[in-house]
């Protein structure tokens, strides 16, 4: 139940504050200043004599109760003309006399955890912008400091333990987000989360074991996220593998595995991410959220002897456009980023299994005698003469999150290697 109620509560708080919130479950007696809401009438009889919980009904009750609470603390509407907006820092959900859940609310995870620990239920206060002139100035400035769009937001990165996923996890954490590093490699995700938290001096990263090819695993991941932060603002579907091979030689197993991780895995990720985002949307209809798939330049042009990979990436662009059409109704934007080659990441640079070593040994680059020769050859094919790096992808992520008026797109980040067709 917590994984359903937490996103609804997060949605209500976001809707009122117009900014991100962390919502975590608590225990014990109801805090004194808590906003208490009875959800009894959200439990409806179904036609089989049983009972069903109406998420829409619950969202409506939450909205009404929140509006009454706001009116009580500011009956004259003075709140709207003040520069500080107040919010409850705890919400108790009941069904009649039974307590269904207690939630603690704050801007970031550590502060919310401290509130819960100290049972500090003083009201949350937020500075609000006043005149429309100030609001447009704020918007113009935010385009300059674009990474600010992720401050205090919640993100998940699949395949976040290494490579591009690591770069994205680090980038999001350093721009103030709470990031769930979801990876098949749990120990890698944990080690990275620890490094990130040490370097930013707060709980900015949480590791979670996840296999994007398993429906159970992904369902569990998004429940875990709802229970640990209340919800989500950005899902980066990054996990992907590459198994190259000639169409005449490649084993079916290899083709199917690539398709399963890169294409089916994206579907499963988007399916469970959007279910959580939809719940939040019920309570915060204006709040925009994002699903961003890390695609590839191989999703925009063929890749020689690499058809399983390119096929999975081309197909994923069809998923992106189709998910976008459906999920726009829930204010969820869905876009793909198509990066060029990340030469400094493990896929290319691993000294034993990396593509540079493989291509050197296979004699793929005529005249190349060292790994550096192979790298120089590939860099030379890029108009901007270097590979794609983490910050290049991060800029694309910030752009897509900040850009409210775009969905269903594939954004190339290739140093000019893939241009308009
Ligand atoms: N490296 C590049 O040059 C490049 C270029 C363009 C696009 N991309 C794309 O970027 C994404 C990341 O690639 P990378 O090169 O950084 O990869 P990588 O191999 O360095 O890291 C991939 C991560 O995904 C995890 N992973 C693998 N299978 C998983 C699964 N089933 N469930 C959850 N996690 C899983 C791995 O444990 C690993 O941590 C991929 O989608 C890839 O197609 C990579």
Short mmCIF file of C-alpha atoms and ligand atoms in Angstrom, two decimals:
data_model
loop_
_atom_site.label_atom_id
_atom_site.label_comp_id
_atom_site.label_asym_id
_atom_site.label_seq_id
_atom_site.Cartn_x
_atom_site.Cartn_y
_atom_site.Cartn_z
CA UNK A 1 0.00 0.00 0.00
CA UNK A 2 2.87 2.41 0.80
CA UNK A 3 4.08 2.22 -2.80
CA UNK A 4 0.66 3.46 -3.98
CA UNK A 5 0.04 6.04 -1.25
CA UNK A 6 3.53 7.57 -1.27
CA UNK A 7 3.40 8.78 -4.91
CA UNK A 8 -0.08 10.19 -4.35
CA UNK A 9 1.13 12.11 -1.30
CA UNK A 10 4.24 13.24 -3.16
CA UNK A 11 2.01 14.43 -5.99
CA UNK A 12 -0.16 16.48 -3.61
CA UNK A 13 2.87 18.11 -2.03
CA UNK A 14 4.46 18.87 -5.40
CA UNK A 15 1.20 20.23 -6.72
CA UNK A 16 0.96 22.64 -3.80
CA UNK A 17 4.63 23.61 -3.65
CA UNK A 18 5.28 23.62 -7.44
CA UNK A 19 8.62 22.10 -6.61
CA UNK A 20 10.02 18.67 -5.91
CA UNK A 21 9.48 16.86 -2.60
CA UNK A 22 10.83 13.73 -0.93
CA UNK A 23 8.21 11.67 0.87
CA UNK A 24 9.28 8.85 3.19
CA UNK A 25 7.23 6.49 5.35
CA UNK A 26 7.31 6.81 9.14
CA UNK A 27 6.10 4.89 12.18
CA UNK A 28 4.76 5.50 15.68
CA UNK A 29 2.07 7.89 16.84
CA UNK A 30 0.78 10.60 14.51
CA UNK A 31 2.90 13.76 14.67
CA UNK A 32 1.04 16.63 16.35
CA UNK A 33 1.06 19.03 13.40
CA UNK A 34 0.39 16.34 10.81
CA UNK A 35 -2.25 16.84 8.20
CA UNK A 36 -4.53 13.83 8.77
CA UNK A 37 -6.66 12.60 5.91
CA UNK A 38 -9.28 9.87 5.97
CA UNK A 39 -9.32 7.77 2.79
CA UNK A 40 -12.33 5.66 3.77
CA UNK A 41 -14.41 6.72 0.78
CA UNK A 42 -11.61 5.73 -1.65
CA UNK A 43 -12.38 2.10 -0.77
CA UNK A 44 -15.22 1.13 -3.05
CA UNK A 45 -17.27 -2.02 -3.29
CA UNK A 46 -16.68 -3.88 -6.54
CA UNK A 47 -19.36 -5.84 -8.39
CA UNK A 48 -18.08 -9.17 -7.04
CA UNK A 49 -18.87 -8.20 -3.45
CA UNK A 50 -15.22 -7.41 -2.78
CA UNK A 51 -13.50 -4.11 -2.28
CA UNK A 52 -11.24 -2.03 -4.48
CA UNK A 53 -9.07 0.97 -3.73
CA UNK A 54 -9.71 3.85 -6.13
CA UNK A 55 -6.46 5.71 -6.84
CA UNK A 56 -8.36 8.50 -8.59
CA UNK A 57 -10.79 8.71 -5.64
CA UNK A 58 -7.85 8.90 -3.22
CA UNK A 59 -6.21 11.68 -5.26
CA UNK A 60 -9.44 13.68 -5.12
CA UNK A 61 -9.79 13.23 -1.35
CA UNK A 62 -6.15 14.26 -0.86
CA UNK A 63 -6.65 17.40 -2.96
CA UNK A 64 -9.74 18.45 -1.05
CA UNK A 65 -8.19 17.78 2.35
CA UNK A 66 -5.04 19.66 1.37
CA UNK A 67 -7.05 22.65 0.15
CA UNK A 68 -8.97 22.77 3.47
CA UNK A 69 -5.69 22.58 5.40
CA UNK A 70 -4.30 25.47 3.35
CA UNK A 71 -7.44 27.48 3.97
CA UNK A 72 -7.18 26.80 7.70
CA UNK A 73 -3.62 28.05 7.99
CA UNK A 74 -4.38 31.01 5.76
CA UNK A 75 -8.16 31.64 5.76
CA UNK A 76 -7.94 35.07 4.15
CA UNK A 77 -5.86 33.83 1.27
CA UNK A 78 -3.04 36.01 2.63
CA UNK A 79 -0.71 33.15 1.83
CA UNK A 80 -0.91 33.96 -1.83
CA UNK A 81 0.42 37.46 -1.33
CA UNK A 82 3.21 36.43 1.02
CA UNK A 83 6.66 35.42 -0.04
CA UNK A 84 6.73 32.28 2.08
CA UNK A 85 4.55 29.29 1.38
CA UNK A 86 3.84 26.84 4.19
CA UNK A 87 3.35 23.09 3.85
CA UNK A 88 2.79 20.25 6.30
CA UNK A 89 5.94 18.23 6.96
CA UNK A 90 3.96 15.12 7.82
CA UNK A 91 0.79 13.60 6.47
CA UNK A 92 -1.13 10.79 8.12
CA UNK A 93 -3.47 8.68 6.02
CA UNK A 94 -6.28 6.89 7.82
CA UNK A 95 -9.15 4.65 7.05
CA UNK A 96 -11.60 5.44 9.81
CA UNK A 97 -9.75 4.70 13.06
CA UNK A 98 -7.04 2.66 11.32
CA UNK A 99 -3.77 4.36 10.35
CA UNK A 100 -2.82 3.35 6.82
CA UNK A 101 0.46 5.26 6.60
CA UNK A 102 2.46 8.12 8.04
CA UNK A 103 4.69 10.13 5.71
CA UNK A 104 7.43 12.64 6.41
CA UNK A 105 8.08 15.29 3.79
CA UNK A 106 10.97 17.58 2.96
CA UNK A 107 13.10 18.89 0.12
CA UNK A 108 15.80 16.24 0.24
CA UNK A 109 16.29 12.78 1.64
CA UNK A 110 18.64 13.58 4.53
CA UNK A 111 16.43 16.40 5.84
CA UNK A 112 13.34 14.20 5.57
CA UNK A 113 15.15 11.41 7.44
CA UNK A 114 16.22 13.85 10.16
CA UNK A 115 12.67 15.09 10.55
CA UNK A 116 11.46 11.53 10.93
CA UNK A 117 14.21 10.71 13.44
CA UNK A 118 13.60 13.82 15.55
CA UNK A 119 9.84 13.76 14.96
CA UNK A 120 10.20 17.37 13.86
CA UNK A 121 6.80 18.30 12.47
CA UNK A 122 7.33 22.05 12.14
CA UNK A 123 5.81 23.31 8.92
CA UNK A 124 7.89 23.40 5.78
CA UNK A 125 8.46 26.88 4.44
CA UNK A 126 9.26 27.71 0.84
CA UNK A 127 10.25 31.03 -0.63
CA UNK A 128 7.89 31.77 -3.53
CA UNK A 129 8.27 34.05 -6.51
CA UNK A 130 5.92 36.97 -6.58
CA UNK A 131 5.41 38.95 -9.73
CA UNK A 132 5.25 37.58 -13.24
CA UNK A 133 8.33 39.65 -14.15
CA UNK A 134 10.35 37.79 -11.57
CA UNK A 135 9.03 34.48 -12.82
CA UNK A 136 10.16 35.13 -16.38
CA UNK A 137 13.54 36.32 -15.17
CA UNK A 138 13.83 33.06 -13.24
CA UNK A 139 12.99 31.06 -16.35
CA UNK A 140 15.53 32.91 -18.48
CA UNK A 141 18.23 32.39 -15.88
CA UNK A 142 17.43 28.73 -15.53
CA UNK A 143 18.33 28.19 -19.17
CA UNK A 144 21.80 29.48 -18.34
CA UNK A 145 22.30 27.31 -15.28
CA UNK A 146 20.46 24.39 -16.81
CA UNK A 147 21.75 21.69 -14.45
CA UNK A 148 19.59 23.38 -11.76
CA UNK A 149 16.56 21.65 -13.28
CA UNK A 150 17.50 18.48 -11.43
CA UNK A 151 18.06 20.01 -7.98
CA UNK A 152 16.14 18.05 -5.34
CA UNK A 153 14.51 15.87 -7.96
CA UNK A 154 14.44 12.10 -7.91
CA UNK A 155 15.96 10.04 -10.71
CA UNK A 156 16.74 6.43 -11.51
CA UNK A 157 19.46 5.29 -13.91
CA UNK A 158 19.35 1.70 -15.12
CA UNK A 159 22.77 0.23 -15.81
CA UNK A 160 23.99 3.09 -13.62
CA UNK A 161 27.05 1.37 -12.14
CA UNK A 162 29.56 1.99 -14.93
CA UNK A 163 30.12 3.60 -18.33
CA UNK A 164 27.60 6.23 -19.42
CA UNK A 165 25.33 5.16 -16.56
CA UNK A 166 28.03 6.02 -14.03
CA UNK A 167 28.61 9.39 -15.68
CA UNK A 168 24.88 10.13 -15.61
CA UNK A 169 24.51 9.01 -11.98
CA UNK A 170 27.44 11.23 -10.97
CA UNK A 171 26.15 14.15 -13.04
CA UNK A 172 22.65 13.97 -11.59
CA UNK A 173 23.93 13.67 -8.01
CA UNK A 174 26.25 16.63 -8.45
CA UNK A 175 23.35 18.72 -9.73
CA UNK A 176 21.42 18.13 -6.53
CA UNK A 177 19.27 15.13 -7.44
CA UNK A 178 18.66 11.96 -5.49
CA UNK A 179 19.60 9.15 -7.85
CA UNK A 180 18.80 5.45 -7.64
CA UNK A 181 21.60 3.50 -9.29
CA UNK A 182 19.83 0.41 -10.61
CA UNK A 183 22.12 -2.26 -11.98
CA UNK A 184 22.53 -5.99 -12.43
CA UNK A 185 25.88 -5.45 -10.77
CA UNK A 186 24.74 -4.59 -7.23
CA UNK A 187 28.22 -4.42 -5.71
CA UNK A 188 29.30 -2.01 -8.47
CA UNK A 189 26.22 0.13 -7.85
CA UNK A 190 26.83 0.12 -4.10
CA UNK A 191 30.49 1.08 -4.48
CA UNK A 192 29.56 3.95 -6.79
CA UNK A 193 26.75 5.16 -4.48
CA UNK A 194 29.22 5.24 -1.59
CA UNK A 195 31.76 7.23 -3.62
CA UNK A 196 29.10 9.69 -4.78
CA UNK A 197 27.70 10.20 -1.28
CA UNK A 198 31.18 10.76 0.14
CA UNK A 199 32.03 13.28 -2.53
CA UNK A 200 28.82 15.32 -2.36
CA UNK A 201 28.46 15.04 1.43
CA UNK A 202 24.82 13.94 1.49
CA UNK A 203 22.71 10.93 0.56
CA UNK A 204 22.56 11.61 -3.14
CA UNK A 205 22.71 8.03 -4.42
CA UNK A 206 21.05 4.77 -3.43
CA UNK A 207 22.03 1.46 -5.02
CA UNK A 208 19.40 -1.04 -6.10
CA UNK A 209 19.75 -4.42 -7.76
CA UNK A 210 17.80 -4.53 -11.01
CA UNK A 211 17.61 -6.61 -14.15
CA UNK A 212 15.86 -4.72 -16.95
CA UNK A 213 14.98 -7.98 -18.69
CA UNK A 214 12.93 -9.20 -15.72
CA UNK A 215 9.45 -7.89 -15.13
CA UNK A 216 9.53 -8.93 -11.44
CA UNK A 217 12.82 -7.20 -10.88
CA UNK A 218 11.65 -3.93 -12.46
CA UNK A 219 8.33 -3.97 -10.63
CA UNK A 220 10.28 -4.43 -7.42
CA UNK A 221 12.65 -1.57 -8.36
CA UNK A 222 9.88 1.00 -8.80
CA UNK A 223 8.14 -0.14 -5.59
CA UNK A 224 11.49 0.30 -3.82
CA UNK A 225 11.81 3.81 -5.26
CA UNK A 226 8.26 4.78 -4.21
CA UNK A 227 8.95 3.51 -0.70
CA UNK A 228 12.28 5.32 -0.38
CA UNK A 229 11.52 8.71 -1.90
CA UNK A 230 7.78 8.86 -2.54
CA UNK A 231 8.14 8.88 -6.31
CA UNK A 232 10.20 9.88 -9.28
CA UNK A 233 10.86 12.73 -11.70
CA UNK A 234 13.25 11.21 -14.21
CA UNK A 235 13.83 7.65 -15.39
CA UNK A 236 16.97 7.16 -17.47
CA UNK A 237 16.73 3.88 -19.32
CA UNK A 238 20.42 3.40 -19.96
CA UNK A 239 21.19 -0.31 -19.46
CA UNK A 240 22.36 -1.76 -22.74
CA UNK A 241 24.78 -4.28 -24.18
CA UNK A 242 26.58 -4.69 -27.48
CA UNK A 243 27.28 -8.04 -29.10
CA UNK A 244 28.66 -7.44 -32.56
CA UNK A 245 28.57 -10.05 -35.31
CA UNK A 246 28.02 -10.62 -39.00
CA UNK A 247 24.43 -11.33 -40.07
CA UNK A 248 25.80 -14.49 -41.68
CA UNK A 249 27.60 -15.69 -38.57
CA UNK A 250 25.96 -14.34 -35.44
CA UNK A 251 24.38 -16.90 -33.14
CA UNK A 252 20.68 -16.44 -32.51
CA UNK A 253 21.36 -16.41 -28.75
CA UNK A 254 23.56 -13.33 -29.05
CA UNK A 255 21.03 -11.57 -31.28
CA UNK A 256 18.20 -12.35 -28.88
CA UNK A 257 20.13 -11.32 -25.77
CA UNK A 258 20.99 -7.93 -27.27
CA UNK A 259 17.37 -7.43 -28.26
CA UNK A 260 16.18 -8.50 -24.83
CA UNK A 261 18.36 -6.08 -22.87
CA UNK A 262 18.26 -3.07 -25.21
CA UNK A 263 14.73 -3.26 -26.63
CA UNK A 264 12.57 -5.44 -24.38
CA UNK A 265 14.40 -4.05 -21.33
CA UNK A 266 13.47 -0.51 -22.36
CA UNK A 267 9.81 -1.57 -22.66
CA UNK A 268 9.81 -3.18 -19.20
CA UNK A 269 11.56 -0.17 -17.68
CA UNK A 270 9.14 2.31 -19.26
CA UNK A 271 6.15 0.17 -18.29
CA UNK A 272 6.92 0.19 -14.57
CA UNK A 273 8.31 3.73 -14.53
CA UNK A 274 5.17 5.09 -16.17
CA UNK A 275 2.90 3.28 -13.70
CA UNK A 276 4.62 5.07 -10.84
CA UNK A 277 4.65 8.40 -12.69
CA UNK A 278 0.96 8.05 -13.51
CA UNK A 279 0.09 7.65 -9.82
CA UNK A 280 2.01 10.80 -9.00
CA UNK A 281 0.32 12.57 -11.89
CA UNK A 282 -3.13 11.79 -10.44
CA UNK A 283 -2.25 14.07 -7.56
CA UNK A 284 0.01 16.53 -9.43
CA UNK A 285 -1.50 16.90 -12.91
CA UNK A 286 0.67 19.90 -13.86
CA UNK A 287 4.01 18.35 -12.84
CA UNK A 288 6.02 17.18 -15.82
CA UNK A 289 8.16 14.08 -15.57
CA UNK A 290 10.57 12.40 -17.98
CA UNK A 291 11.58 9.06 -19.34
CA UNK A 292 14.84 9.35 -21.26
CA UNK A 293 16.29 6.39 -23.09
CA UNK A 294 19.99 6.31 -23.81
CA UNK A 295 19.91 5.17 -27.40
CA UNK A 296 22.92 5.47 -29.75
CA UNK A 297 24.00 6.94 -33.04
CA UNK A 298 23.43 3.33 -34.16
CA UNK A 299 19.73 4.01 -33.67
CA UNK A 300 19.95 6.60 -36.46
CA UNK A 301 22.16 4.83 -39.01
CA UNK A 302 23.13 1.23 -39.73
CA UNK A 303 26.11 -0.32 -37.99
CA UNK A 304 28.22 -2.76 -39.99
CA UNK A 305 28.32 -6.28 -38.52
CA UNK A 306 26.42 -4.94 -35.54
CA UNK A 307 22.84 -5.47 -36.64
CA UNK A 308 21.48 -6.82 -33.36
CA UNK A 309 22.59 -3.65 -31.60
CA UNK A 310 21.50 -1.22 -34.31
CA UNK A 311 18.19 -3.05 -34.72
CA UNK A 312 17.47 -2.84 -30.99
CA UNK A 313 18.28 0.87 -31.02
CA UNK A 314 16.23 1.65 -34.15
CA UNK A 315 13.32 -0.29 -32.62
CA UNK A 316 13.66 1.61 -29.37
CA UNK A 317 13.07 4.88 -31.20
CA UNK A 318 9.72 3.44 -32.29
CA UNK A 319 9.01 2.67 -28.64
CA UNK A 320 10.00 6.20 -27.62
CA UNK A 321 7.65 7.81 -30.14
CA UNK A 322 4.80 5.46 -29.24
CA UNK A 323 5.26 5.75 -25.46
CA UNK A 324 5.38 9.53 -25.91
CA UNK A 325 2.02 9.58 -27.69
CA UNK A 326 0.36 7.61 -24.92
CA UNK A 327 2.07 9.08 -21.88
CA UNK A 328 1.61 12.72 -22.87
CA UNK A 329 -1.82 12.37 -21.22
CA UNK A 330 0.00 11.96 -17.91
CA UNK A 331 2.44 14.82 -18.53
CA UNK A 332 5.24 12.29 -18.96
CA UNK A 333 7.68 13.26 -21.72
CA UNK A 334 9.54 10.42 -23.42
CA UNK A 335 12.67 11.07 -25.44
CA UNK A 336 15.84 9.30 -26.52
CA UNK A 337 19.39 10.58 -26.57
CA UNK A 338 21.61 9.15 -29.30
CA UNK A 339 25.23 9.52 -28.18
CA UNK A 340 28.27 8.89 -30.28
CA UNK A 341 31.02 6.55 -29.12
CA UNK A 342 32.18 6.92 -25.52
CA UNK A 343 35.85 6.08 -26.14
CA UNK A 344 36.90 6.55 -22.52
CA UNK A 345 34.22 4.19 -21.14
CA UNK A 346 34.80 0.50 -20.41
CA UNK A 347 33.02 -0.69 -23.58
CA UNK A 348 35.79 0.80 -25.70
CA UNK A 349 38.72 1.30 -23.35
CA UNK A 350 38.73 -1.85 -21.18
CA UNK A 351 42.31 -3.11 -21.61
CA UNK A 352 41.24 -6.76 -21.95
CA UNK A 353 37.74 -6.85 -23.41
CA UNK A 354 37.34 -3.31 -24.80
CA UNK A 355 36.52 -2.69 -28.46
CA UNK A 356 39.88 -0.95 -29.09
CA UNK A 357 41.80 -4.11 -28.14
CA UNK A 358 39.34 -6.31 -30.01
CA UNK A 359 39.61 -4.17 -33.18
CA UNK A 360 43.41 -4.05 -32.90
CA UNK A 361 43.63 -7.83 -32.57
CA UNK A 362 41.16 -8.39 -35.40
CA UNK A 363 43.12 -6.04 -37.69
CA UNK A 364 39.97 -4.02 -38.29
CA UNK A 365 41.90 -0.75 -38.71
CA UNK A 366 44.48 -1.07 -41.48
CA UNK A 367 47.99 -0.14 -40.33
CA UNK A 368 47.05 0.24 -36.64
CA UNK A 369 49.79 -1.10 -34.34
CA UNK A 370 48.54 0.07 -30.96
CA UNK A 371 45.28 0.77 -29.16
CA UNK A 372 46.10 4.47 -29.49
CA UNK A 373 46.23 4.05 -33.30
CA UNK A 374 42.78 2.46 -33.31
CA UNK A 375 41.42 5.23 -31.09
CA UNK A 376 42.95 7.95 -33.29
CA UNK A 377 41.33 6.35 -36.35
CA UNK A 378 37.88 6.42 -34.78
CA UNK A 379 38.30 9.93 -33.43
CA UNK A 380 39.36 11.10 -36.88
CA UNK A 381 35.97 10.05 -38.30
CA UNK A 382 34.14 12.50 -36.02
CA UNK A 383 33.85 16.10 -37.28
CA UNK A 384 34.58 17.36 -33.75
CA UNK A 385 37.53 14.94 -33.46
CA UNK A 386 36.71 13.44 -30.11
CA UNK A 387 34.41 10.84 -28.61
CA UNK A 388 31.23 11.52 -26.69
CA UNK A 389 31.70 12.05 -22.95
CA UNK A 390 29.52 12.07 -19.84
CA UNK A 391 29.03 15.86 -19.71
CA UNK A 392 27.85 15.85 -23.36
CA UNK A 393 25.09 13.41 -22.44
CA UNK A 394 24.31 15.33 -19.24
CA UNK A 395 23.73 18.54 -21.21
CA UNK A 396 21.24 16.66 -23.39
CA UNK A 397 19.47 15.31 -20.30
CA UNK A 398 19.19 18.76 -18.72
CA UNK A 399 17.88 20.14 -21.99
CA UNK A 400 15.20 17.45 -22.35
CA UNK A 401 14.08 17.84 -18.73
CA UNK A 402 13.96 21.61 -18.95
CA UNK A 403 12.28 21.66 -22.37
CA UNK A 404 8.60 21.33 -21.52
CA UNK A 405 7.40 21.50 -25.10
CA UNK A 406 8.95 18.41 -26.69
CA UNK A 407 8.35 14.70 -26.58
CA UNK A 408 8.93 11.60 -28.70
CA UNK A 409 12.27 12.83 -30.05
CA UNK A 410 15.68 11.35 -30.71
CA UNK A 411 18.41 13.83 -29.81
CA UNK A 412 21.82 13.10 -31.38
CA UNK A 413 24.94 13.92 -29.35
CA UNK A 414 27.60 12.81 -31.80
CA UNK A 415 30.01 15.69 -32.40
CA UNK A 416 28.51 16.05 -35.88
CA UNK A 417 28.98 12.40 -36.86
CA UNK A 418 25.28 11.93 -37.53
CA UNK A 419 23.61 14.87 -39.24
CA UNK A 420 20.16 15.56 -40.63
CA UNK A 421 19.06 13.09 -43.27
N1 LIG B 1 29.79 3.14 -24.89
C1 LIG B 1 29.43 3.73 -26.02
O1 LIG B 1 30.27 4.08 -26.86
C2 LIG B 1 27.98 4.02 -26.30
C3 LIG B 1 27.64 4.83 -27.38
C4 LIG B 1 26.30 5.14 -27.62
C5 LIG B 1 25.32 4.62 -26.80
N2 LIG B 1 25.67 3.81 -25.75
C6 LIG B 1 24.60 3.30 -24.92
O2 LIG B 1 24.80 3.73 -23.59
C7 LIG B 1 24.27 2.77 -22.69
C8 LIG B 1 25.36 2.39 -21.70
O3 LIG B 1 26.44 1.85 -22.43
P1 LIG B 1 27.90 1.71 -21.82
O4 LIG B 1 28.84 1.59 -22.92
O5 LIG B 1 28.11 2.75 -20.81
O6 LIG B 1 27.78 0.26 -21.14
P2 LIG B 1 28.67 -0.49 -20.08
O7 LIG B 1 28.81 -1.88 -20.58
O8 LIG B 1 29.91 0.26 -19.73
O9 LIG B 1 27.72 -0.49 -18.78
C9 LIG B 1 26.45 -1.05 -18.85
C10 LIG B 1 25.90 -1.21 -17.44
O10 LIG B 1 24.63 -1.83 -17.58
C11 LIG B 1 24.51 -2.91 -16.67
N3 LIG B 1 23.60 -3.91 -17.21
C12 LIG B 1 23.81 -4.77 -18.22
N4 LIG B 1 22.74 -5.55 -18.40
C13 LIG B 1 21.81 -5.16 -17.50
C14 LIG B 1 20.50 -5.58 -17.18
N5 LIG B 1 19.93 -6.61 -17.81
N6 LIG B 1 19.84 -4.94 -16.19
C15 LIG B 1 20.41 -3.92 -15.51
N7 LIG B 1 21.67 -3.51 -15.74
C16 LIG B 1 22.37 -4.11 -16.73
C17 LIG B 1 25.93 -3.43 -16.51
O11 LIG B 1 26.09 -4.15 -15.28
C18 LIG B 1 26.75 -2.15 -16.56
O12 LIG B 1 26.90 -1.57 -15.28
C19 LIG B 1 23.80 1.60 -23.54
O13 LIG B 1 22.41 1.68 -23.74
C20 LIG B 1 24.53 1.79 -24.83
O14 LIG B 1 23.88 1.22 -25.93
C21 LIG B 1 26.97 3.50 -25.49
#
